[in-house]
Amino acid sequence: MTSKAQRKVRKVVFPVAGLGTRFLPATKVIPKEMLTVVDKPVIQYAVEEAVEAGIEHFVFVTGRGKGAIEDHFDLAYELEATLKARGKTAEIEILKASRPTFGAASFVRQQEPLGLGHAVWCAREIVGDEPFALVLPDMLIHGKPGCLAQMIDTYNKHGGNIVAVEEVPHEHVNRYGVVALGKSFDERTHSISGMVEKPKIEDAPSDLIISGRYILQPEIFAWLEKQKPGAGGEIQLTDSMIALLADQDFFAYRFAGTTYDCGDKIGYLAANVAYALDRPDIAPKFRPVLDKLVGK
Ligand code: G1P
């Protein structure tokens, strides 16, 4: 197997074109990535995780009706001018901290919802010929350090392609991509010997699912370009990773952290509770309210 020498991961791709039908009517006008966990949109947590990992350029694969994401990461001139006139410096700092520096964000549209693999392929011109991170914002991962920072560390040791994995109950494996493991390097890092997208429960090679964080080599784009539809009739990233596995190393990384699947109502509600309880400014007031609600 040959892998390219480690080149710095400078860019991250966020696929944010999905319709969010599971959250209607909330997502009729508001992109699902703009739904808030406590007081920040879900997409902002993903961006902050990438910033913490040292990423320099943010690529959003958007679609029609997703303009609020672009506006969210832009300068809100009138709002900031009004806050300044009113002496609201803390609020101005919150806004400043949430926007990428000049030229550090790119937006490209996926015109048709053809699948995750197709969304990633839509970013090819902006990513170019260099390794990149891929973060699926729905999978909100609470970790210190963040999941992507942990993966970059692993990438710096092993190179190749890195896929974040975690164990789920066996009866849930059919909702995800599932990996089969080969050799172990340490308790968190293993080589991947196979992958399958949304297998039947009885066919899954393990209970380790792909958790929505990847570091990929640019050769993936050549496979995505010719990828035929797979599970669910969609162009699947996992199928192109399986093809690239013949030429390059893939490592499964069992990250330290807790995942909240914010594409699902229960996961989204759990994220709000967990992130509120993690906030020193909110937890002391929220905990008694929560206790009362759950009858403690
Ligand atoms: C995608 C990937 C899948 C991964 C999942 C994580 O599926 O194709 O391999 O396990 O994200 O959320 P999707 O959720 O888009 O169906």
mmCIF file of N, CA and C and ligand atoms in Angstrom, residues 22 116 136 138-139 175-178 196-198 209-214 234 236-238 241 261, ligand 1:
data_model
loop_
_atom_site.group_PDB
_atom_site.id
_atom_site.type_symbol
_atom_site.label_atom_id
_atom_site.label_comp_id
_atom_site.label_asym_id
_atom_site.label_seq_id
_atom_site.Cartn_x
_atom_site.Cartn_y
_atom_site.Cartn_z
ATOM 1 N N ARG A 22 -36.835 15.965 8.245
ATOM 2 C CA ARG A 22 -37.225 15.400 9.541
ATOM 3 C C ARG A 22 -37.564 16.483 10.560
ATOM 4 N N LEU A 116 -24.266 12.066 -0.538
ATOM 5 C CA LEU A 116 -23.109 12.650 0.144
ATOM 6 C C LEU A 116 -21.860 12.640 -0.757
ATOM 7 N N LEU A 136 -19.514 16.266 8.840
ATOM 8 C CA LEU A 136 -20.962 16.286 8.656
ATOM 9 C C LEU A 136 -21.562 16.954 9.897
ATOM 10 N N ASP A 138 -24.431 17.543 11.147
ATOM 11 C CA ASP A 138 -25.509 16.889 11.910
ATOM 12 C C ASP A 138 -24.967 16.062 13.063
ATOM 13 N N MET A 139 -23.808 15.456 12.839
ATOM 14 C CA MET A 139 -23.217 14.628 13.890
ATOM 15 C C MET A 139 -22.412 15.569 14.785
ATOM 16 N N ARG A 175 -28.342 2.146 9.730
ATOM 17 C CA ARG A 175 -28.555 3.579 9.434
ATOM 18 C C ARG A 175 -27.266 4.266 8.987
ATOM 19 N N TYR A 176 -26.155 3.558 9.019
ATOM 20 C CA TYR A 176 -24.842 4.219 8.887
ATOM 21 C C TYR A 176 -23.926 3.473 7.908
ATOM 22 N N GLY A 177 -22.730 4.052 7.699
ATOM 23 C CA GLY A 177 -21.637 3.315 7.083
ATOM 24 C C GLY A 177 -20.953 2.521 8.194
ATOM 25 N N VAL A 178 -20.526 1.309 7.885
ATOM 26 C CA VAL A 178 -19.943 0.430 8.906
ATOM 27 C C VAL A 178 -18.564 -0.022 8.427
ATOM 28 N N VAL A 196 -18.879 -0.765 4.433
ATOM 29 C CA VAL A 196 -20.138 -0.965 3.713
ATOM 30 C C VAL A 196 -21.120 0.109 4.153
ATOM 31 N N GLU A 197 -21.854 0.656 3.185
ATOM 32 C CA GLU A 197 -22.809 1.723 3.500
ATOM 33 C C GLU A 197 -24.182 1.119 3.755
ATOM 34 N N LYS A 198 -24.743 1.471 4.875
ATOM 35 C CA LYS A 198 -26.099 1.056 5.277
ATOM 36 C C LYS A 198 -26.365 -0.423 5.007
ATOM 37 N N ILE A 209 -19.526 2.329 13.526
ATOM 38 C CA ILE A 209 -20.077 3.136 12.422
ATOM 39 C C ILE A 209 -19.173 4.333 12.102
ATOM 40 N N ILE A 210 -19.325 4.810 10.889
ATOM 41 C CA ILE A 210 -18.631 6.031 10.441
ATOM 42 C C ILE A 210 -19.386 7.214 11.037
ATOM 43 N N SER A 211 -18.668 8.033 11.829
ATOM 44 C CA SER A 211 -19.345 9.056 12.644
ATOM 45 C C SER A 211 -19.357 10.458 12.065
ATOM 46 N N GLY A 212 -19.149 10.615 10.779
ATOM 47 C CA GLY A 212 -19.314 11.941 10.197
ATOM 48 C C GLY A 212 -18.088 12.845 10.257
ATOM 49 N N ARG A 213 -16.901 12.262 10.474
ATOM 50 C CA ARG A 213 -15.649 13.026 10.424
ATOM 51 C C ARG A 213 -14.657 12.199 9.619
ATOM 52 N N TYR A 214 -14.001 12.862 8.661
ATOM 53 C CA TYR A 214 -13.058 12.157 7.794
ATOM 54 C C TYR A 214 -11.864 13.065 7.510
ATOM 55 N N GLU A 234 -28.357 6.678 -3.892
ATOM 56 C CA GLU A 234 -27.541 7.894 -3.810
ATOM 57 C C GLU A 234 -26.070 7.613 -4.118
ATOM 58 N N GLN A 236 -22.716 7.448 -3.014
ATOM 59 C CA GLN A 236 -22.253 7.281 -1.637
ATOM 60 C C GLN A 236 -20.749 7.492 -1.538
ATOM 61 N N LEU A 237 -20.341 8.319 -0.589
ATOM 62 C CA LEU A 237 -18.915 8.526 -0.318
ATOM 63 C C LEU A 237 -18.261 7.200 0.077
ATOM 64 N N THR A 238 -18.958 6.412 0.891
ATOM 65 C CA THR A 238 -18.376 5.153 1.373
ATOM 66 C C THR A 238 -17.958 4.263 0.200
ATOM 67 N N MET A 241 -14.726 5.416 -1.067
ATOM 68 C CA MET A 241 -13.653 5.106 -0.103
ATOM 69 C C MET A 241 -13.261 3.631 -0.239
ATOM 70 N N ASP A 261 -26.665 12.954 17.346
ATOM 71 C CA ASP A 261 -27.106 13.001 15.954
ATOM 72 C C ASP A 261 -28.215 14.044 15.846
HETATM 73 C C1 G1P B 1 -23.643 9.507 6.020
HETATM 74 C C2 G1P B 1 -22.594 8.495 5.570
HETATM 75 C C3 G1P B 1 -22.528 7.325 6.552
HETATM 76 C C4 G1P B 1 -22.278 7.856 7.955
HETATM 77 C C5 G1P B 1 -23.349 8.887 8.316
HETATM 78 C C6 G1P B 1 -23.052 9.554 9.651
HETATM 79 O O1 G1P B 1 -24.924 8.940 5.912
HETATM 80 O O2 G1P B 1 -22.915 8.042 4.271
HETATM 81 O O3 G1P B 1 -21.515 6.433 6.172
HETATM 82 O O4 G1P B 1 -22.291 6.776 8.885
HETATM 83 O O5 G1P B 1 -23.407 9.923 7.346
HETATM 84 O O6 G1P B 1 -24.103 10.417 9.968
HETATM 85 P P1 G1P B 1 -26.261 9.838 5.924
HETATM 86 O O7 G1P B 1 -26.488 10.224 7.348
HETATM 87 O O8 G1P B 1 -26.004 11.010 5.035
HETATM 88 O O9 G1P B 1 -27.356 8.939 5.418
#
